[in-house]
Amino acid sequence: MPIASPEAYAEMLDRAKAGRYAYPAINVTSSQTLNAALKGFADAESDGIIQVSTGGAEYLSGPSIKDMVTGAVAFAAYAHEVAKKYSVNIALHTDHCPKDKLDGFVRPLMAISQERVKRGEEPLYQSHMWDGSAVPVAENLQIAAQLLDEAAKGKIVLEIEVGVVGGEEDGVENAINDKLYTTTDDGLAMVEALGLGEKGRYMAALTFGNVHGVYKPGNVKLRPEILNQIQEAVGAKYGKDKPLSLVFHGGSGSLLSEIREALDYGVVKMNIDTDTQYAFTRPVADHMLRNYDGVLKIDGEVGNKKLYDPRAWGKAAEAGLAARVVQACEDLRSTGTTMTK
């Protein structure tokens, strides 16, 4: 299937909320990690979301270029081509973008999609994230409203964050404190500013104790009931059942029971990065440690080309990441739900 159209993406998100499942959103940084994620979704018979961060996009442009837009455009072009060979729907997304990077990342990419749509083509990316967690809520929502208008022109879904995810990602670090919990008032203010779809479609990363980084299960103190409280408050005011499409950030270290509870409250997308990074790298470490005398030219020997060929350890890395995507689909109940069946 080609990369999901705006209509297909909207249907994906609607089906997920109605079915109480979510799509893993897998951060990738290369063609290898992209291909591994695609295989994982295909193996799980799940549609899915593949995303790049600002740092990932810069990395994709090459070490001497370091241009986020160049990397994001090049990545999307490759993804659009290879995704055609898979039997699942895949949406492309850009992850956390703070205020100081909007003009150098999200806004130029939105403009590219707007031009594509004017020509009768599909947008380059299906959704973009504005991370306003570092600015006051009023400013966050003011910028979100502006971006939502631009996103709608390009048939793009906007993702916003209201609240703060603790820990560190791409050099942005937030303390672990009470700000990790979005309030009901914040949720109501968000809907007052952005509407419920009539101004453009958006997803909301409401925070309920989420923390980026590496944590053992149980170490992150989540309160998924906050999501339900906000859904009910917004639903009561606007006469709609579970009106918000929610996003789960900082899932590493979460208990499966907490993840599943969040799905029941309207989470349709869950970001997965830390765990898939390890799943990709662990087989490489195993290969190198088991075959050090083949991958290294020790004591003047020549080594073993079959062992240091990047494809040898690359295939193992891709298999590890793909397997982790399959597990993520199972955890999020998206296994076997692809719209292509």
JSON list of C-alpha atoms in Angstrom, two decimals, residues 9 13 23-27 49-52 91-98 102 106 110 125-133 140-141 143-145 147-149 151-152 156-163 165 169 190 194 200-207 210 212 245-250 267-272:
[
{"chain": "A", "resi": 9, "resn": "TYR", "atom": "CA", "xyz": [-5.23, 8.21, 8.14]},
{"chain": "A", "resi": 13, "resn": "LEU", "atom": "CA", "xyz": [-7.47, 7.05, 13.96]},
{"chain": "A", "resi": 23, "resn": "TYR", "atom": "CA", "xyz": [-0.91, 2.49, 16.78]},
{"chain": "A", "resi": 24, "resn": "PRO", "atom": "CA", "xyz": [2.72, 2.25, 17.77]},
{"chain": "A", "resi": 25, "resn": "ALA", "atom": "CA", "xyz": [4.52, 5.36, 16.50]},
{"chain": "A", "resi": 26, "resn": "ILE", "atom": "CA", "xyz": [8.07, 4.20, 15.86]},
{"chain": "A", "resi": 27, "resn": "ASN", "atom": "CA", "xyz": [10.90, 6.73, 15.78]},
{"chain": "A", "resi": 49, "resn": "ILE", "atom": "CA", "xyz": [2.89, 5.37, 12.29]},
{"chain": "A", "resi": 50, "resn": "ILE", "atom": "CA", "xyz": [6.55, 5.99, 11.56]},
{"chain": "A", "resi": 51, "resn": "GLN", "atom": "CA", "xyz": [8.06, 9.24, 12.78]},
{"chain": "A", "resi": 52, "resn": "VAL", "atom": "CA", "xyz": [11.22, 11.31, 12.81]},
{"chain": "A", "resi": 91, "resn": "ALA", "atom": "CA", "xyz": [1.40, 7.29, 8.19]},
{"chain": "A", "resi": 92, "resn": "LEU", "atom": "CA", "xyz": [4.48, 9.51, 8.37]},
{"chain": "A", "resi": 93, "resn": "HIS", "atom": "CA", "xyz": [4.77, 11.89, 11.32]},
{"chain": "A", "resi": 94, "resn": "THR", "atom": "CA", "xyz": [7.27, 14.35, 12.74]},
{"chain": "A", "resi": 95, "resn": "ASP", "atom": "CA", "xyz": [7.84, 14.12, 16.47]},
{"chain": "A", "resi": 96, "resn": "HIS", "atom": "CA", "xyz": [8.48, 16.78, 19.17]},
{"chain": "A", "resi": 97, "resn": "CYS", "atom": "CA", "xyz": [9.16, 20.22, 17.73]},
{"chain": "A", "resi": 98, "resn": "PRO", "atom": "CA", "xyz": [9.70, 23.02, 20.26]},
{"chain": "A", "resi": 102, "resn": "LEU", "atom": "CA", "xyz": [9.11, 25.53, 14.26]},
{"chain": "A", "resi": 106, "resn": "VAL", "atom": "CA", "xyz": [7.46, 22.02, 10.91]},
{"chain": "A", "resi": 110, "resn": "MET", "atom": "CA", "xyz": [3.73, 22.08, 6.11]},
{"chain": "A", "resi": 125, "resn": "TYR", "atom": "CA", "xyz": [3.73, 13.91, 5.98]},
{"chain": "A", "resi": 126, "resn": "GLN", "atom": "CA", "xyz": [0.37, 12.96, 7.38]},
{"chain": "A", "resi": 127, "resn": "SER", "atom": "CA", "xyz": [0.87, 14.65, 10.74]},
{"chain": "A", "resi": 128, "resn": "HIS", "atom": "CA", "xyz": [3.24, 16.97, 12.59]},
{"chain": "A", "resi": 129, "resn": "MET", "atom": "CA", "xyz": [3.75, 17.61, 16.28]},
{"chain": "A", "resi": 130, "resn": "TRP", "atom": "CA", "xyz": [3.99, 21.01, 17.95]},
{"chain": "A", "resi": 131, "resn": "ASP", "atom": "CA", "xyz": [5.53, 20.63, 21.40]},
{"chain": "A", "resi": 132, "resn": "GLY", "atom": "CA", "xyz": [4.47, 23.66, 23.39]},
{"chain": "A", "resi": 133, "resn": "SER", "atom": "CA", "xyz": [5.13, 22.11, 26.78]},
{"chain": "A", "resi": 140, "resn": "ASN", "atom": "CA", "xyz": [0.95, 27.02, 23.56]},
{"chain": "A", "resi": 141, "resn": "LEU", "atom": "CA", "xyz": [-2.68, 27.05, 22.42]},
{"chain": "A", "resi": 143, "resn": "ILE", "atom": "CA", "xyz": [0.51, 28.82, 18.44]},
{"chain": "A", "resi": 144, "resn": "ALA", "atom": "CA", "xyz": [-1.42, 25.55, 18.13]},
{"chain": "A", "resi": 145, "resn": "ALA", "atom": "CA", "xyz": [-4.41, 27.39, 16.66]},
{"chain": "A", "resi": 147, "resn": "LEU", "atom": "CA", "xyz": [-0.54, 25.74, 13.16]},
{"chain": "A", "resi": 148, "resn": "LEU", "atom": "CA", "xyz": [-3.90, 23.94, 13.01]},
{"chain": "A", "resi": 149, "resn": "ASP", "atom": "CA", "xyz": [-5.06, 26.39, 10.35]},
{"chain": "A", "resi": 151, "resn": "ALA", "atom": "CA", "xyz": [-2.18, 22.00, 8.82]},
{"chain": "A", "resi": 152, "resn": "ALA", "atom": "CA", "xyz": [-5.77, 21.94, 7.60]},
{"chain": "A", "resi": 156, "resn": "ILE", "atom": "CA", "xyz": [-2.41, 17.31, 7.77]},
{"chain": "A", "resi": 157, "resn": "VAL", "atom": "CA", "xyz": [-3.28, 16.19, 11.30]},
{"chain": "A", "resi": 158, "resn": "LEU", "atom": "CA", "xyz": [-1.68, 18.31, 14.02]},
{"chain": "A", "resi": 159, "resn": "GLU", "atom": "CA", "xyz": [-0.44, 16.79, 17.25]},
{"chain": "A", "resi": 160, "resn": "ILE", "atom": "CA", "xyz": [-0.01, 19.04, 20.27]},
{"chain": "A", "resi": 161, "resn": "GLU", "atom": "CA", "xyz": [1.19, 18.53, 23.82]},
{"chain": "A", "resi": 162, "resn": "VAL", "atom": "CA", "xyz": [-0.67, 20.10, 26.73]},
{"chain": "A", "resi": 163, "resn": "GLY", "atom": "CA", "xyz": [1.27, 19.36, 29.88]},
{"chain": "A", "resi": 165, "resn": "VAL", "atom": "CA", "xyz": [6.58, 14.94, 29.65]},
{"chain": "A", "resi": 169, "resn": "GLU", "atom": "CA", "xyz": [14.57, 13.73, 24.49]},
{"chain": "A", "resi": 190, "resn": "MET", "atom": "CA", "xyz": [-7.48, 23.34, 24.51]},
{"chain": "A", "resi": 194, "resn": "LEU", "atom": "CA", "xyz": [-8.89, 24.37, 18.76]},
{"chain": "A", "resi": 200, "resn": "GLY", "atom": "CA", "xyz": [-8.92, 20.97, 11.53]},
{"chain": "A", "resi": 201, "resn": "ARG", "atom": "CA", "xyz": [-8.07, 17.58, 12.91]},
{"chain": "A", "resi": 202, "resn": "TYR", "atom": "CA", "xyz": [-5.67, 17.23, 15.83]},
{"chain": "A", "resi": 203, "resn": "MET", "atom": "CA", "xyz": [-4.43, 14.75, 18.40]},
{"chain": "A", "resi": 204, "resn": "ALA", "atom": "CA", "xyz": [-3.55, 15.72, 21.96]},
{"chain": "A", "resi": 205, "resn": "ALA", "atom": "CA", "xyz": [-0.69, 14.41, 24.06]},
{"chain": "A", "resi": 206, "resn": "LEU", "atom": "CA", "xyz": [-2.18, 15.02, 27.50]},
{"chain": "A", "resi": 207, "resn": "THR", "atom": "CA", "xyz": [0.28, 14.10, 30.22]},
{"chain": "A", "resi": 210, "resn": "ASN", "atom": "CA", "xyz": [4.77, 10.37, 31.39]},
{"chain": "A", "resi": 212, "resn": "HIS", "atom": "CA", "xyz": [10.97, 10.05, 28.42]},
{"chain": "A", "resi": 245, "resn": "SER", "atom": "CA", "xyz": [-7.96, 11.50, 20.15]},
{"chain": "A", "resi": 246, "resn": "LEU", "atom": "CA", "xyz": [-5.08, 11.15, 22.59]},
{"chain": "A", "resi": 247, "resn": "VAL", "atom": "CA", "xyz": [-1.37, 10.36, 22.35]},
{"chain": "A", "resi": 248, "resn": "PHE", "atom": "CA", "xyz": [0.78, 8.52, 24.89]},
{"chain": "A", "resi": 249, "resn": "HIS", "atom": "CA", "xyz": [4.37, 9.80, 25.17]},
{"chain": "A", "resi": 250, "resn": "GLY", "atom": "CA", "xyz": [7.15, 8.45, 27.37]},
{"chain": "A", "resi": 267, "resn": "VAL", "atom": "CA", "xyz": [-5.28, 6.92, 23.29]},
{"chain": "A", "resi": 268, "resn": "VAL", "atom": "CA", "xyz": [-4.84, 6.17, 19.56]},
{"chain": "A", "resi": 269, "resn": "LYS", "atom": "CA", "xyz": [-1.08, 6.67, 19.20]},
{"chain": "A", "resi": 270, "resn": "MET", "atom": "CA", "xyz": [1.78, 5.68, 21.47]},
{"chain": "A", "resi": 271, "resn": "ASN", "atom": "CA", "xyz": [5.35, 6.80, 20.83]},
{"chain": "A", "resi": 272, "resn": "ILE", "atom": "CA", "xyz": [8.02, 4.12, 21.05]}
]
